[in-house]
């Protein structure tokens, strides 16, 4: 479990891991980044109370670096990746181990079931769980078990991930997808089991969400630079939305200052049609959202935030590379406490 500024979530995440019922020994390795909110002190207290918790340092604070440090410090033949911003469902580990044995897969994952406690976080969670929001991956809500492109978090055979070289530490986001690509290229199976469920708590504010999605989009653009069309077509929808929006803005300016007139302005106005359709989609998704008015309004704000932030990041990452882009939403913590 890589950990950075997760004071309000860490204890719940750790408890969900340690309460897993499996046959045989287990340990939990926390890779501690340089937190500024008391997370490290909390992690040390938890480790003092339970000998199954092992602590390793991750001074760079990068997720794949922390994951590799934790894997190297671990002792057992199966690696279960967990996240400090999530909670494993009861029976998760036992079911995952059974699925590994049953299918012969190298990596098994399940559903990322986002949840929220405030109107904003609940709106984000609903869109995480919707193909309209985050879209496409089986782990966002598919009910069909089978071979998969990638796995959320993942329950992995140690010998296989060591064979392919662990996580690529030059990739700051999308490291799971890239590792699973190498696993599949090596002839191994990645498997999706919808009976596996992990609760994920999204970012708690609009600004944090925007920063998170911009960083994720930038690294997907980097992955497109590196791996081209091995990336699914769904990853190209947000940058297309950004380009259409920018083109419509330019057309609008040219119409206002009189550069486009007559037939030219009529033809150019066609660019507004996809944006109109998108606006109707956003409004429709918002109106159909369960809950009160605040949650519906947040849904209408969150959906374009996710798409446009991701798309802007993607374009930058595809054109010049992600470089040192990090998820700045993780660098400070004023989280909403859980009960």
Coordinates of C-alpha atoms in Angstrom, one line a residue:
X1 CA 0.0 0.0 0.0
X2 CA 1.6 3.3 -1.1
X3 CA 0.7 6.0 1.4
X4 CA 0.9 9.8 1.2
X5 CA -1.3 12.3 3.2
X6 CA -4.1 9.8 3.9
X7 CA -4.5 10.5 7.7
X8 CA -8.4 10.4 7.4
X9 CA -8.5 7.2 5.3
X10 CA -5.4 5.1 6.3
X11 CA -6.8 3.4 9.4
X12 CA -10.0 2.3 7.7
X13 CA -8.0 1.0 4.7
X14 CA -5.5 -0.9 7.0
X15 CA -8.4 -2.4 9.0
X16 CA -10.1 -3.7 5.8
X17 CA -6.9 -5.5 4.9
X18 CA -6.0 -7.0 8.2
X19 CA -9.6 -8.3 8.6
X20 CA -9.3 -10.4 5.5
X21 CA -9.8 -14.1 6.2
X22 CA -7.3 -16.3 4.3
X23 CA -5.6 -19.6 4.9
X24 CA -2.0 -19.0 5.7
X25 CA 0.3 -16.1 6.7
X26 CA -0.1 -12.5 5.5
X27 CA 1.5 -9.2 6.0
X28 CA 0.8 -5.6 5.0
X29 CA 3.7 -3.5 3.7
X30 CA 3.1 0.3 3.8
X31 CA 5.3 2.4 1.5
X32 CA 5.4 5.8 3.3
X33 CA 5.8 9.0 1.3
X34 CA 6.8 12.3 3.0
X35 CA 3.3 13.1 4.4
X36 CA 2.6 16.5 6.0
X37 CA -0.7 15.7 7.8
X38 CA 0.3 13.1 10.4
X39 CA -0.1 10.1 8.2
X40 CA 3.4 8.7 8.9
X41 CA 2.9 9.0 12.7
X42 CA -0.4 7.2 12.4
X43 CA 1.2 4.4 10.3
X44 CA 3.9 4.0 12.9
X45 CA 1.3 3.6 15.7
X46 CA -0.6 1.0 13.7
X47 CA 2.6 -0.9 13.0
X48 CA 3.5 -0.8 16.7
X49 CA 0.1 -2.4 17.5
X50 CA 0.2 -5.2 14.8
X51 CA 3.4 -7.1 13.9
X52 CA 1.8 -7.9 10.5
X53 CA 2.4 -4.3 9.4
X54 CA 5.8 -3.5 7.8
X55 CA 6.9 0.0 7.0
X56 CA 9.2 1.0 4.1
X57 CA 10.2 4.5 3.0
X58 CA 9.2 6.0 -0.3
X59 CA 10.9 9.5 -0.2
X60 CA 10.2 10.1 -3.9
X61 CA 6.4 9.8 -3.1
X62 CA 5.8 8.2 -6.5
X63 CA 3.4 5.3 -6.5
X64 CA 5.3 2.8 -8.7
X65 CA 8.5 3.5 -6.7
X66 CA 6.6 2.8 -3.4
X67 CA 4.9 -0.3 -4.8
X68 CA 8.3 -1.8 -5.9
X69 CA 9.8 -1.0 -2.5
X70 CA 6.9 -2.7 -0.8
X71 CA 7.1 -5.7 -3.0
X72 CA 10.8 -6.1 -2.5
X73 CA 10.3 -5.9 1.3
X74 CA 7.5 -8.6 1.2
X75 CA 8.0 -12.3 1.6
X76 CA 5.0 -14.2 0.2
X77 CA 4.2 -15.6 -3.3
X78 CA 1.1 -13.5 -3.9
X79 CA 1.0 -9.8 -4.0
X80 CA -2.3 -8.0 -3.3
X81 CA -2.1 -4.3 -4.3
X82 CA -4.2 -2.1 -2.1
X83 CA -4.7 1.7 -1.9
X84 CA -4.9 4.0 1.2
X85 CA -7.9 5.7 -0.3
X86 CA -9.9 2.5 -0.5
X87 CA -11.3 -0.4 1.5
X88 CA -11.4 -4.1 0.6
X89 CA -14.7 -5.8 0.9
X90 CA -15.0 -8.8 3.3
X91 CA -13.8 -12.0 1.7
X92 CA -11.9 -10.1 -1.1
X93 CA -8.5 -11.8 -0.6
X94 CA -9.9 -15.3 -0.2
X95 CA -12.1 -14.9 -3.4
X96 CA -9.1 -13.4 -5.3
X97 CA -6.8 -16.3 -4.3
X98 CA -9.5 -18.8 -5.4
X99 CA -9.9 -17.0 -8.7
X100 CA -6.1 -17.1 -9.3
X101 CA -6.1 -20.8 -8.7
X102 CA -9.2 -21.5 -10.8
X103 CA -8.2 -19.5 -13.9
X104 CA -4.4 -19.8 -13.8
X105 CA -4.3 -16.0 -14.3
X106 CA -1.2 -13.9 -13.4
X107 CA -3.3 -11.0 -12.2
X108 CA -6.9 -10.8 -11.0
X109 CA -8.9 -7.6 -10.3
X110 CA -12.5 -6.7 -9.5
X111 CA -14.8 -3.7 -9.4
X112 CA -13.8 -0.3 -8.1
X113 CA -16.9 0.8 -6.3
X114 CA -16.6 4.5 -5.7
X115 CA -18.6 6.0 -2.8
X116 CA -19.0 9.4 -1.2
X117 CA -20.2 11.0 2.0
X118 CA -20.8 14.6 0.8
X119 CA -22.9 15.7 -2.1
X120 CA -19.8 16.6 -4.1
X121 CA -18.0 13.3 -3.3
X122 CA -21.2 11.3 -4.0
X123 CA -21.5 13.0 -7.4
X124 CA -17.9 12.1 -8.2
X125 CA -18.5 8.6 -7.1
X126 CA -21.5 8.1 -9.3
X127 CA -19.6 9.3 -12.3
X128 CA -16.7 7.0 -11.4
X129 CA -19.1 4.1 -11.5
X130 CA -20.7 5.3 -14.8
X131 CA -19.4 4.7 -18.4
X132 CA -20.4 8.2 -19.2
X133 CA -18.0 9.5 -16.5
X134 CA -14.8 7.5 -16.3
X135 CA -16.0 5.1 -18.9
X136 CA -15.0 1.9 -20.5
X137 CA -13.0 -0.3 -18.1
X138 CA -14.6 -3.5 -16.9
X139 CA -13.7 -2.6 -13.3
X140 CA -16.1 0.4 -13.4
X141 CA -19.1 -1.8 -13.4
X142 CA -19.1 -4.8 -15.7
X143 CA -21.0 -7.9 -14.6
X144 CA -19.2 -10.3 -16.9
X145 CA -16.2 -12.3 -15.7
X146 CA -13.4 -12.9 -18.1
X147 CA -10.1 -12.0 -19.6
X148 CA -9.3 -8.3 -19.2
X149 CA -7.0 -5.6 -20.5
X150 CA -6.0 -4.4 -17.0
X151 CA -7.0 -5.0 -13.4
X152 CA -7.9 -2.5 -10.7
X153 CA -5.3 -2.7 -8.0
X154 CA -4.7 -6.4 -8.7
X155 CA -3.9 -9.7 -7.0
X156 CA -0.7 -10.9 -8.7
X157 CA 1.5 -13.9 -8.8
X158 CA 4.9 -12.7 -7.5
X159 CA 6.9 -14.9 -9.9
X160 CA 5.2 -13.3 -12.9
X161 CA 5.6 -9.7 -11.9
X162 CA 9.2 -10.3 -11.0
X163 CA 9.6 -12.0 -14.4
X164 CA 8.3 -8.9 -16.3
X165 CA 10.3 -6.5 -14.1
X166 CA 7.8 -5.1 -11.5
X167 CA 6.3 -1.6 -12.0
X168 CA 7.9 0.8 -14.4
X169 CA 9.2 3.6 -12.1
X170 CA 9.3 6.1 -14.9
X171 CA 5.5 6.1 -15.1
X172 CA 3.8 8.1 -12.5
X173 CA 0.1 7.4 -13.4
X174 CA -1.3 4.5 -15.4
X175 CA 1.4 2.2 -14.0
X176 CA -1.2 -0.6 -13.6
X177 CA -2.2 -0.6 -17.2
X178 CA 1.4 -0.6 -18.4
X179 CA 2.3 -3.5 -16.1
X180 CA -0.7 -5.5 -17.3
X181 CA 0.4 -4.8 -20.9
X182 CA 3.7 -6.4 -20.2
X183 CA 2.1 -9.3 -18.3
X184 CA -0.1 -10.0 -21.3
X185 CA 2.7 -9.6 -23.8
X186 CA 4.7 -12.2 -21.8
X187 CA 1.8 -14.7 -22.5
X188 CA 0.1 -14.5 -19.1
X189 CA -3.6 -13.9 -18.4
X190 CA -5.1 -10.9 -16.7
X191 CA -8.6 -11.7 -15.3
X192 CA -11.6 -9.7 -14.2
X193 CA -13.9 -11.1 -11.5
X194 CA -17.0 -8.9 -10.7
X195 CA -17.4 -10.7 -7.4
X196 CA -14.3 -8.8 -6.1
X197 CA -15.2 -5.3 -4.9
X198 CA -13.1 -2.5 -3.5
X199 CA -14.6 0.7 -2.1
X200 CA -12.8 3.8 -3.4
X201 CA -13.2 7.3 -1.8
X202 CA -12.8 10.0 -4.5
X203 CA -11.2 13.4 -4.0
X204 CA -13.1 15.7 -1.7
X205 CA -13.1 19.0 -3.6
X206 CA -13.4 20.3 -7.1
X207 CA -9.9 21.6 -7.3
X208 CA -8.4 18.3 -6.1
X209 CA -10.4 16.4 -8.6
X210 CA -9.3 18.7 -11.4
X211 CA -5.6 18.3 -10.5
X212 CA -6.0 14.6 -10.2
X213 CA -7.6 14.2 -13.6
X214 CA -5.2 16.5 -15.3
X215 CA -2.2 14.5 -14.1
X216 CA -3.9 11.2 -15.0
X217 CA -4.6 12.6 -18.5
X218 CA -1.0 13.7 -18.9
X219 CA 0.3 10.3 -18.2
X220 CA -2.2 8.6 -20.5
X221 CA -0.9 11.0 -23.2
X222 CA 2.6 9.8 -22.3
X223 CA 1.5 6.2 -22.6
X224 CA 0.1 6.9 -26.1
X225 CA 3.5 8.4 -27.0
X226 CA 5.2 5.2 -25.8
X227 CA 2.6 2.5 -26.9
X228 CA 0.4 4.1 -29.6
X229 CA -2.8 2.3 -30.5
X230 CA -2.3 -0.3 -27.7
X231 CA -4.3 2.3 -25.8
X232 CA -8.1 1.9 -26.3
X233 CA -10.1 4.4 -28.4
X234 CA -12.0 5.5 -25.3
X235 CA -8.9 7.4 -24.1
X236 CA -9.1 9.7 -27.0
X237 CA -12.7 11.0 -26.3
X238 CA -11.7 13.7 -23.7
X239 CA -9.0 15.3 -25.8
X240 CA -11.4 15.4 -28.8
X241 CA -13.9 17.3 -26.6
X242 CA -11.2 19.8 -25.6
X243 CA -10.2 20.4 -29.3
X244 CA -13.9 20.8 -30.3
X245 CA -14.4 23.2 -27.5
X246 CA -11.3 25.3 -28.4
X247 CA -12.4 25.3 -32.1
X248 CA -15.9 26.5 -31.1
X249 CA -14.4 29.2 -29.0
X250 CA -12.3 30.4 -31.9
X251 CA -15.2 30.3 -34.3
X252 CA -17.3 32.3 -31.8
X253 CA -14.6 35.0 -31.6
X254 CA -14.3 35.2 -35.4
X255 CA -18.0 35.6 -35.7
X256 CA -18.2 38.3 -33.1
X257 CA -15.5 40.4 -34.7
X258 CA -17.0 39.9 -38.2
X259 CA -14.2 37.8 -39.8
X260 CA -16.7 35.1 -40.5
X261 CA -19.8 36.2 -42.4
X262 CA -22.6 34.9 -44.5
X263 CA -22.3 31.3 -45.7
X264 CA -18.9 30.9 -44.0
X265 CA -20.4 31.6 -40.5
X266 CA -23.3 29.2 -41.2
X267 CA -20.9 26.4 -42.1
X268 CA -18.6 27.2 -39.2
X269 CA -21.5 27.1 -36.8
X270 CA -21.7 23.3 -37.3
X271 CA -18.9 23.1 -34.7
X272 CA -21.5 24.0 -32.0
X273 CA -23.6 20.9 -32.6
X274 CA -21.4 18.4 -30.8
X275 CA -21.0 20.8 -27.9
X276 CA -24.8 21.2 -27.8
X277 CA -25.2 17.4 -27.7
X278 CA -22.6 17.2 -25.0
X279 CA -24.3 19.9 -22.9
X280 CA -27.6 18.0 -23.2
X281 CA -25.8 14.9 -22.1
X282 CA -24.4 16.6 -19.0
X283 CA -27.8 18.1 -18.1
X284 CA -29.5 14.8 -18.6
X285 CA -27.0 12.8 -16.5
X286 CA -27.3 15.5 -13.8
X287 CA -31.2 15.5 -13.8
X288 CA -31.3 11.7 -13.6
X289 CA -28.9 11.5 -10.7
X290 CA -30.5 10.3 -7.4
X291 CA -30.4 12.6 -4.4
X292 CA -31.2 16.2 -3.9
X293 CA -30.6 19.3 -5.9
X294 CA -27.0 19.9 -4.7
X295 CA -25.9 16.4 -5.8
X296 CA -27.5 16.9 -9.2
X297 CA -25.8 20.3 -9.7
X298 CA -22.5 18.9 -8.6
X299 CA -22.9 16.1 -11.1
X300 CA -23.4 18.7 -13.9
X301 CA -20.2 20.4 -12.7
X302 CA -18.1 17.3 -12.1
X303 CA -18.7 15.6 -15.4
X304 CA -17.2 18.3 -17.7
X305 CA -14.4 18.9 -15.0
X306 CA -13.4 15.2 -15.3
X307 CA -13.5 15.2 -19.1
X308 CA -11.9 18.6 -19.8
X309 CA -9.1 18.3 -17.1
X310 CA -8.3 14.8 -18.4
X311 CA -8.4 15.9 -22.0
X312 CA -6.1 19.0 -21.4
X313 CA -3.7 16.8 -19.5
X314 CA -3.8 14.2 -22.3
X315 CA -3.0 16.8 -25.1
X316 CA 0.0 18.1 -23.1
X317 CA 1.3 14.6 -22.3
X318 CA 0.9 13.5 -25.9
X319 CA 2.6 16.5 -27.4
X320 CA 5.5 17.0 -25.0
X321 CA 5.4 14.0 -22.7
X322 CA 4.2 13.9 -19.1
X323 CA 7.8 14.7 -17.8
X324 CA 7.6 15.3 -14.1
X325 CA 3.8 15.7 -13.9
X326 CA 2.5 14.5 -10.5
X327 CA -0.9 14.2 -9.0
X328 CA -0.8 17.5 -7.0
X329 CA -4.1 16.6 -5.3
X330 CA -2.2 14.2 -3.1
X331 CA 0.4 16.7 -1.8
X332 CA -1.8 18.1 0.9
X333 CA -4.7 16.8 3.0
X334 CA -7.8 18.3 4.4
X335 CA -9.9 15.3 3.9
X336 CA -13.5 14.6 5.0
X337 CA -13.2 12.2 8.0
X338 CA -15.0 8.9 7.9
X339 CA -17.0 7.6 10.8

